[in-house]
mmCIF file with all atom_site columns, C-alpha atoms in Angstrom:
data_model
loop_
_atom_site.group_PDB
_atom_site.id
_atom_site.type_symbol
_atom_site.label_atom_id
_atom_site.label_alt_id
_atom_site.label_comp_id
_atom_site.label_asym_id
_atom_site.label_entity_id
_atom_site.label_seq_id
_atom_site.pdbx_PDB_ins_code
_atom_site.Cartn_x
_atom_site.Cartn_y
_atom_site.Cartn_z
_atom_site.occupancy
_atom_site.B_iso_or_equiv
_atom_site.pdbx_formal_charge
_atom_site.auth_seq_id
_atom_site.auth_comp_id
_atom_site.auth_asym_id
_atom_site.auth_atom_id
_atom_site.pdbx_PDB_model_num
ATOM 1   C CA . MET Q 1 1   ? 35.349 45.097 10.975 1.00 0.00 ? 1   MET Q CA 1
ATOM 2   C CA . PRO Q 1 2   ? 35.037 43.836 14.548 1.00 0.00 ? 2   PRO Q CA 1
ATOM 3   C CA . ASP Q 1 3   ? 35.837 40.344 13.209 1.00 0.00 ? 3   ASP Q CA 1
ATOM 4   C CA . GLN Q 1 4   ? 39.070 41.718 11.744 1.00 0.00 ? 4   GLN Q CA 1
ATOM 5   C CA . ALA Q 1 5   ? 39.770 43.532 15.010 1.00 0.00 ? 5   ALA Q CA 1
ATOM 6   C CA . ALA Q 1 6   ? 39.671 40.196 16.824 1.00 0.00 ? 6   ALA Q CA 1
ATOM 7   C CA . ILE Q 1 7   ? 42.458 38.963 14.550 1.00 0.00 ? 7   ILE Q CA 1
ATOM 8   C CA . LEU Q 1 8   ? 44.491 42.178 14.261 1.00 0.00 ? 8   LEU Q CA 1
ATOM 9   C CA . LYS Q 1 9   ? 44.020 43.303 17.878 1.00 0.00 ? 9   LYS Q CA 1
ATOM 10  C CA . PRO Q 1 10  ? 44.372 47.053 17.204 1.00 0.00 ? 10  PRO Q CA 1
ATOM 11  C CA . ASP Q 1 11  ? 44.825 49.509 20.050 1.00 0.00 ? 11  ASP Q CA 1
ATOM 12  C CA . ILE Q 1 12  ? 42.903 52.214 18.172 1.00 0.00 ? 12  ILE Q CA 1
ATOM 13  C CA . VAL Q 1 13  ? 40.011 52.274 15.709 1.00 0.00 ? 13  VAL Q CA 1
ATOM 14  C CA . ILE Q 1 14  ? 38.739 55.373 13.904 1.00 0.00 ? 14  ILE Q CA 1
ATOM 15  C CA . LEU Q 1 15  ? 35.050 55.388 12.999 1.00 0.00 ? 15  LEU Q CA 1
ATOM 16  C CA . ASP Q 1 16  ? 34.653 57.979 10.267 1.00 0.00 ? 16  ASP Q CA 1
ATOM 17  C CA . PHE Q 1 17  ? 30.918 58.260 9.672  1.00 0.00 ? 17  PHE Q CA 1
ATOM 18  C CA . GLY Q 1 18  ? 29.394 61.162 7.792  1.00 0.00 ? 18  GLY Q CA 1
ATOM 19  C CA . THR Q 1 19  ? 30.261 61.383 4.136  1.00 0.00 ? 19  THR Q CA 1
ATOM 20  C CA . ASN Q 1 20  ? 27.910 58.649 2.964  1.00 0.00 ? 20  ASN Q CA 1
ATOM 21  C CA . ASP Q 1 21  ? 25.650 58.972 5.982  1.00 0.00 ? 21  ASP Q CA 1
ATOM 22  C CA . ILE Q 1 22  ? 24.489 62.593 5.754  1.00 0.00 ? 22  ILE Q CA 1
ATOM 23  C CA . LEU Q 1 23  ? 25.946 64.401 2.742  1.00 0.00 ? 23  LEU Q CA 1
ATOM 24  C CA . SER Q 1 24  ? 23.672 63.080 -0.003 1.00 0.00 ? 24  SER Q CA 1
ATOM 25  C CA . THR Q 1 25  ? 20.457 63.522 1.997  1.00 0.00 ? 25  THR Q CA 1
ATOM 26  C CA . ASN Q 1 26  ? 21.382 66.504 4.208  1.00 0.00 ? 26  ASN Q CA 1
ATOM 27  C CA . LYS Q 1 27  ? 19.737 64.802 7.155  1.00 0.00 ? 27  LYS Q CA 1
ATOM 28  C CA . ILE Q 1 28  ? 20.723 62.469 9.932  1.00 0.00 ? 28  ILE Q CA 1
ATOM 29  C CA . ASP Q 1 29  ? 19.193 59.023 9.729  1.00 0.00 ? 29  ASP Q CA 1
ATOM 30  C CA . PRO Q 1 30  ? 17.193 58.407 12.917 1.00 0.00 ? 30  PRO Q CA 1
ATOM 31  C CA . ASN Q 1 31  ? 19.018 55.066 13.282 1.00 0.00 ? 31  ASN Q CA 1
ATOM 32  C CA . LEU Q 1 32  ? 22.525 56.525 12.952 1.00 0.00 ? 32  LEU Q CA 1
ATOM 33  C CA . GLU Q 1 33  ? 23.106 56.936 16.685 1.00 0.00 ? 33  GLU Q CA 1
ATOM 34  C CA . LYS Q 1 34  ? 22.054 53.336 17.269 1.00 0.00 ? 34  LYS Q CA 1
ATOM 35  C CA . GLN Q 1 35  ? 24.351 52.144 14.451 1.00 0.00 ? 35  GLN Q CA 1
ATOM 36  C CA . VAL Q 1 36  ? 27.346 54.055 15.810 1.00 0.00 ? 36  VAL Q CA 1
ATOM 37  C CA . ASN Q 1 37  ? 26.711 52.806 19.357 1.00 0.00 ? 37  ASN Q CA 1
ATOM 38  C CA . LYS Q 1 38  ? 26.446 49.255 18.020 1.00 0.00 ? 38  LYS Q CA 1
ATOM 39  C CA . ALA Q 1 39  ? 29.752 49.576 16.129 1.00 0.00 ? 39  ALA Q CA 1
ATOM 40  C CA . ILE Q 1 40  ? 31.489 50.912 19.243 1.00 0.00 ? 40  ILE Q CA 1
ATOM 41  C CA . ALA Q 1 41  ? 30.055 48.092 21.364 1.00 0.00 ? 41  ALA Q CA 1
ATOM 42  C CA . LYS Q 1 42  ? 31.278 45.464 18.887 1.00 0.00 ? 42  LYS Q CA 1
ATOM 43  C CA . PHE Q 1 43  ? 34.831 46.804 18.940 1.00 0.00 ? 43  PHE Q CA 1
ATOM 44  C CA . LYS Q 1 44  ? 34.827 47.074 22.733 1.00 0.00 ? 44  LYS Q CA 1
ATOM 45  C CA . ALA Q 1 45  ? 33.497 43.519 23.030 1.00 0.00 ? 45  ALA Q CA 1
ATOM 46  C CA . VAL Q 1 46  ? 36.567 42.331 21.116 1.00 0.00 ? 46  VAL Q CA 1
ATOM 47  C CA . ASN Q 1 47  ? 38.937 44.544 23.118 1.00 0.00 ? 47  ASN Q CA 1
ATOM 48  C CA . PRO Q 1 48  ? 37.551 46.425 26.143 1.00 0.00 ? 48  PRO Q CA 1
ATOM 49  C CA . ASP Q 1 49  ? 40.671 48.626 26.194 1.00 0.00 ? 49  ASP Q CA 1
ATOM 50  C CA . ILE Q 1 50  ? 40.459 49.683 22.538 1.00 0.00 ? 50  ILE Q CA 1
ATOM 51  C CA . LEU Q 1 51  ? 40.533 53.418 21.917 1.00 0.00 ? 51  LEU Q CA 1
ATOM 52  C CA . VAL Q 1 52  ? 37.673 54.430 19.620 1.00 0.00 ? 52  VAL Q CA 1
ATOM 53  C CA . ILE Q 1 53  ? 37.869 57.781 17.831 1.00 0.00 ? 53  ILE Q CA 1
ATOM 54  C CA . LEU Q 1 54  ? 34.777 59.316 16.205 1.00 0.00 ? 54  LEU Q CA 1
ATOM 55  C CA . THR Q 1 55  ? 35.170 62.009 13.546 1.00 0.00 ? 55  THR Q CA 1
ATOM 56  C CA . THR Q 1 56  ? 33.123 64.535 11.588 1.00 0.00 ? 56  THR Q CA 1
ATOM 57  C CA . THR Q 1 57  ? 32.859 65.393 7.899  1.00 0.00 ? 57  THR Q CA 1
ATOM 58  C CA . GLN Q 1 58  ? 33.129 68.540 5.817  1.00 0.00 ? 58  GLN Q CA 1
ATOM 59  C CA . ASP Q 1 59  ? 29.970 70.275 4.653  1.00 0.00 ? 59  ASP Q CA 1
ATOM 60  C CA . LEU Q 1 60  ? 29.627 70.396 0.870  1.00 0.00 ? 60  LEU Q CA 1
ATOM 61  C CA . TYR Q 1 61  ? 27.863 67.976 -1.452 1.00 0.00 ? 61  TYR Q CA 1
ATOM 62  C CA . LYS Q 1 62  ? 27.508 68.777 -5.145 1.00 0.00 ? 62  LYS Q CA 1
ATOM 63  C CA . GLY Q 1 63  ? 28.297 72.412 -4.387 1.00 0.00 ? 63  GLY Q CA 1
ATOM 64  C CA . LYS Q 1 64  ? 25.607 72.796 -1.732 1.00 0.00 ? 64  LYS Q CA 1
ATOM 65  C CA . THR Q 1 65  ? 26.186 73.435 1.959  1.00 0.00 ? 65  THR Q CA 1
ATOM 66  C CA . ILE Q 1 66  ? 25.008 70.537 4.087  1.00 0.00 ? 66  ILE Q CA 1
ATOM 67  C CA . THR Q 1 67  ? 23.265 72.040 7.094  1.00 0.00 ? 67  THR Q CA 1
ATOM 68  C CA . ALA Q 1 68  ? 23.102 68.674 8.866  1.00 0.00 ? 68  ALA Q CA 1
ATOM 69  C CA . CYS Q 1 69  ? 26.874 68.833 9.477  1.00 0.00 ? 69  CYS Q CA 1
ATOM 70  C CA . MET Q 1 70  ? 26.620 70.769 12.736 1.00 0.00 ? 70  MET Q CA 1
ATOM 71  C CA . PRO Q 1 71  ? 23.882 68.558 14.248 1.00 0.00 ? 71  PRO Q CA 1
ATOM 72  C CA . PHE Q 1 72  ? 25.928 65.563 13.044 1.00 0.00 ? 72  PHE Q CA 1
ATOM 73  C CA . ARG Q 1 73  ? 29.008 67.011 14.726 1.00 0.00 ? 73  ARG Q CA 1
ATOM 74  C CA . ASP Q 1 74  ? 27.081 67.443 17.973 1.00 0.00 ? 74  ASP Q CA 1
ATOM 75  C CA . LEU Q 1 75  ? 25.734 63.884 17.727 1.00 0.00 ? 75  LEU Q CA 1
ATOM 76  C CA . MET Q 1 76  ? 29.209 62.362 17.248 1.00 0.00 ? 76  MET Q CA 1
ATOM 77  C CA . ASP Q 1 77  ? 30.548 64.415 20.161 1.00 0.00 ? 77  ASP Q CA 1
ATOM 78  C CA . SER Q 1 78  ? 27.675 63.244 22.372 1.00 0.00 ? 78  SER Q CA 1
ATOM 79  C CA . ILE Q 1 79  ? 28.102 59.598 21.376 1.00 0.00 ? 79  ILE Q CA 1
ATOM 80  C CA . ALA Q 1 80  ? 31.843 59.811 22.061 1.00 0.00 ? 80  ALA Q CA 1
ATOM 81  C CA . ARG Q 1 81  ? 31.244 61.231 25.531 1.00 0.00 ? 81  ARG Q CA 1
ATOM 82  C CA . LYS Q 1 82  ? 28.615 58.608 26.401 1.00 0.00 ? 82  LYS Q CA 1
ATOM 83  C CA . ASN Q 1 83  ? 30.837 55.734 25.245 1.00 0.00 ? 83  ASN Q CA 1
ATOM 84  C CA . ASP Q 1 84  ? 34.174 56.903 26.662 1.00 0.00 ? 84  ASP Q CA 1
ATOM 85  C CA . CYS Q 1 85  ? 35.575 57.494 23.167 1.00 0.00 ? 85  CYS Q CA 1
ATOM 86  C CA . LEU Q 1 86  ? 37.615 60.306 21.695 1.00 0.00 ? 86  LEU Q CA 1
ATOM 87  C CA . PHE Q 1 87  ? 36.068 62.851 19.350 1.00 0.00 ? 87  PHE Q CA 1
ATOM 88  C CA . TRP Q 1 88  ? 38.083 64.450 16.522 1.00 0.00 ? 88  TRP Q CA 1
ATOM 89  C CA . ASP Q 1 89  ? 36.310 67.409 14.946 1.00 0.00 ? 89  ASP Q CA 1
ATOM 90  C CA . TRP Q 1 90  ? 37.604 67.277 11.387 1.00 0.00 ? 90  TRP Q CA 1
ATOM 91  C CA . PHE Q 1 91  ? 34.970 69.818 10.233 1.00 0.00 ? 91  PHE Q CA 1
ATOM 92  C CA . ASP Q 1 92  ? 36.335 72.455 12.606 1.00 0.00 ? 92  ASP Q CA 1
ATOM 93  C CA . LEU Q 1 93  ? 39.994 71.529 12.178 1.00 0.00 ? 93  LEU Q CA 1
ATOM 94  C CA . ALA Q 1 94  ? 39.706 71.686 8.377  1.00 0.00 ? 94  ALA Q CA 1
ATOM 95  C CA . GLY Q 1 95  ? 38.497 75.284 8.656  1.00 0.00 ? 95  GLY Q CA 1
ATOM 96  C CA . GLY Q 1 96  ? 34.737 75.090 9.120  1.00 0.00 ? 96  GLY Q CA 1
ATOM 97  C CA . SER Q 1 97  ? 31.948 75.870 6.709  1.00 0.00 ? 97  SER Q CA 1
ATOM 98  C CA . ARG Q 1 98  ? 32.646 75.605 2.963  1.00 0.00 ? 98  ARG Q CA 1
ATOM 99  C CA . THR Q 1 99  ? 36.430 75.447 3.399  1.00 0.00 ? 99  THR Q CA 1
ATOM 100 C CA . ILE Q 1 100 ? 36.569 72.305 1.273  1.00 0.00 ? 100 ILE Q CA 1
ATOM 101 C CA . LYS Q 1 101 ? 36.492 74.746 -1.677 1.00 0.00 ? 101 LYS Q CA 1
ATOM 102 C CA . THR Q 1 102 ? 39.774 76.241 -0.449 1.00 0.00 ? 102 THR Q CA 1
ATOM 103 C CA . TRP Q 1 103 ? 41.161 72.738 0.006  1.00 0.00 ? 103 TRP Q CA 1
ATOM 104 C CA . ASN Q 1 104 ? 40.226 72.064 -3.629 1.00 0.00 ? 104 ASN Q CA 1
ATOM 105 C CA . THR Q 1 105 ? 41.832 75.288 -4.894 1.00 0.00 ? 105 THR Q CA 1
ATOM 106 C CA . GLU Q 1 106 ? 45.037 74.424 -3.024 1.00 0.00 ? 106 GLU Q CA 1
ATOM 107 C CA . GLY Q 1 107 ? 45.101 70.864 -4.415 1.00 0.00 ? 107 GLY Q CA 1
ATOM 108 C CA . TYR Q 1 108 ? 44.071 69.081 -1.229 1.00 0.00 ? 108 TYR Q CA 1
ATOM 109 C CA . ALA Q 1 109 ? 40.533 68.116 -2.315 1.00 0.00 ? 109 ALA Q CA 1
ATOM 110 C CA . GLN Q 1 110 ? 39.243 66.554 -5.495 1.00 0.00 ? 110 GLN Q CA 1
ATOM 111 C CA . ASN Q 1 111 ? 36.937 68.506 -7.799 1.00 0.00 ? 111 ASN Q CA 1
ATOM 112 C CA . ASP Q 1 112 ? 33.866 66.820 -6.289 1.00 0.00 ? 112 ASP Q CA 1
ATOM 113 C CA . CYS Q 1 113 ? 34.678 68.777 -3.091 1.00 0.00 ? 113 CYS Q CA 1
ATOM 114 C CA . ILE Q 1 114 ? 33.890 65.653 -1.075 1.00 0.00 ? 114 ILE Q CA 1
ATOM 115 C CA . HIS Q 1 115 ? 37.004 63.508 -1.330 1.00 0.00 ? 115 HIS Q CA 1
ATOM 116 C CA . LEU Q 1 116 ? 40.526 64.643 -0.631 1.00 0.00 ? 116 LEU Q CA 1
ATOM 117 C CA . THR Q 1 117 ? 43.490 64.138 -2.926 1.00 0.00 ? 117 THR Q CA 1
ATOM 118 C CA . LYS Q 1 118 ? 46.455 61.997 -1.891 1.00 0.00 ? 118 LYS Q CA 1
ATOM 119 C CA . LYS Q 1 119 ? 48.125 65.185 -0.667 1.00 0.00 ? 119 LYS Q CA 1
ATOM 120 C CA . GLY Q 1 120 ? 44.956 66.129 1.247  1.00 0.00 ? 120 GLY Q CA 1
ATOM 121 C CA . TYR Q 1 121 ? 44.695 62.747 2.949  1.00 0.00 ? 121 TYR Q CA 1
ATOM 122 C CA . GLN Q 1 122 ? 48.361 63.012 3.923  1.00 0.00 ? 122 GLN Q CA 1
ATOM 123 C CA . VAL Q 1 123 ? 47.667 66.381 5.562  1.00 0.00 ? 123 VAL Q CA 1
ATOM 124 C CA . LYS Q 1 124 ? 44.542 65.013 7.261  1.00 0.00 ? 124 LYS Q CA 1
ATOM 125 C CA . GLY Q 1 125 ? 46.532 62.056 8.579  1.00 0.00 ? 125 GLY Q CA 1
ATOM 126 C CA . GLN Q 1 126 ? 49.297 64.316 9.856  1.00 0.00 ? 126 GLN Q CA 1
ATOM 127 C CA . LEU Q 1 127 ? 46.758 66.573 11.588 1.00 0.00 ? 127 LEU Q CA 1
ATOM 128 C CA . LEU Q 1 128 ? 45.132 63.547 13.218 1.00 0.00 ? 128 LEU Q CA 1
ATOM 129 C CA . TYR Q 1 129 ? 48.526 62.310 14.378 1.00 0.00 ? 129 TYR Q CA 1
ATOM 130 C CA . GLU Q 1 130 ? 49.460 65.718 15.797 1.00 0.00 ? 130 GLU Q CA 1
ATOM 131 C CA . SER Q 1 131 ? 46.078 66.100 17.500 1.00 0.00 ? 131 SER Q CA 1
ATOM 132 C CA . PHE Q 1 132 ? 46.435 62.671 19.039 1.00 0.00 ? 132 PHE Q CA 1
ATOM 133 C CA . MET Q 1 133 ? 50.001 63.231 20.204 1.00 0.00 ? 133 MET Q CA 1
ATOM 134 C CA . HIS Q 1 134 ? 49.221 66.623 21.764 1.00 0.00 ? 134 HIS Q CA 1
ATOM 135 C CA . THR Q 1 135 ? 46.123 65.756 23.793 1.00 0.00 ? 135 THR Q CA 1
#
């Protein structure tokens, strides 16, 4: 990705860790912080003025609540603060614990209760846009 950033020269990059990083294991890999810091550093090496946004994930995997979501949320917030990045708390904005089930019932999340539907991603994108424009 940083190689593409050198060509595309984006002003903003969103690093959306979480779904594949903690949901299946319900734990935070001890190397995750180092990996996120490394990704941020690579983007900032390409463009020191780039705005990096870190996000969180929702908390269900195969119908089970993922307790690592809150420590993960705190880790992403901490990394963002240390690296002069923005932090967008999707977990909280989406409604908090187990609300992905409601998203599914309303047609915004797929039946796996991990991925959103097209309609759900449109809402998520709109919420990100509105959050960004009003901060």
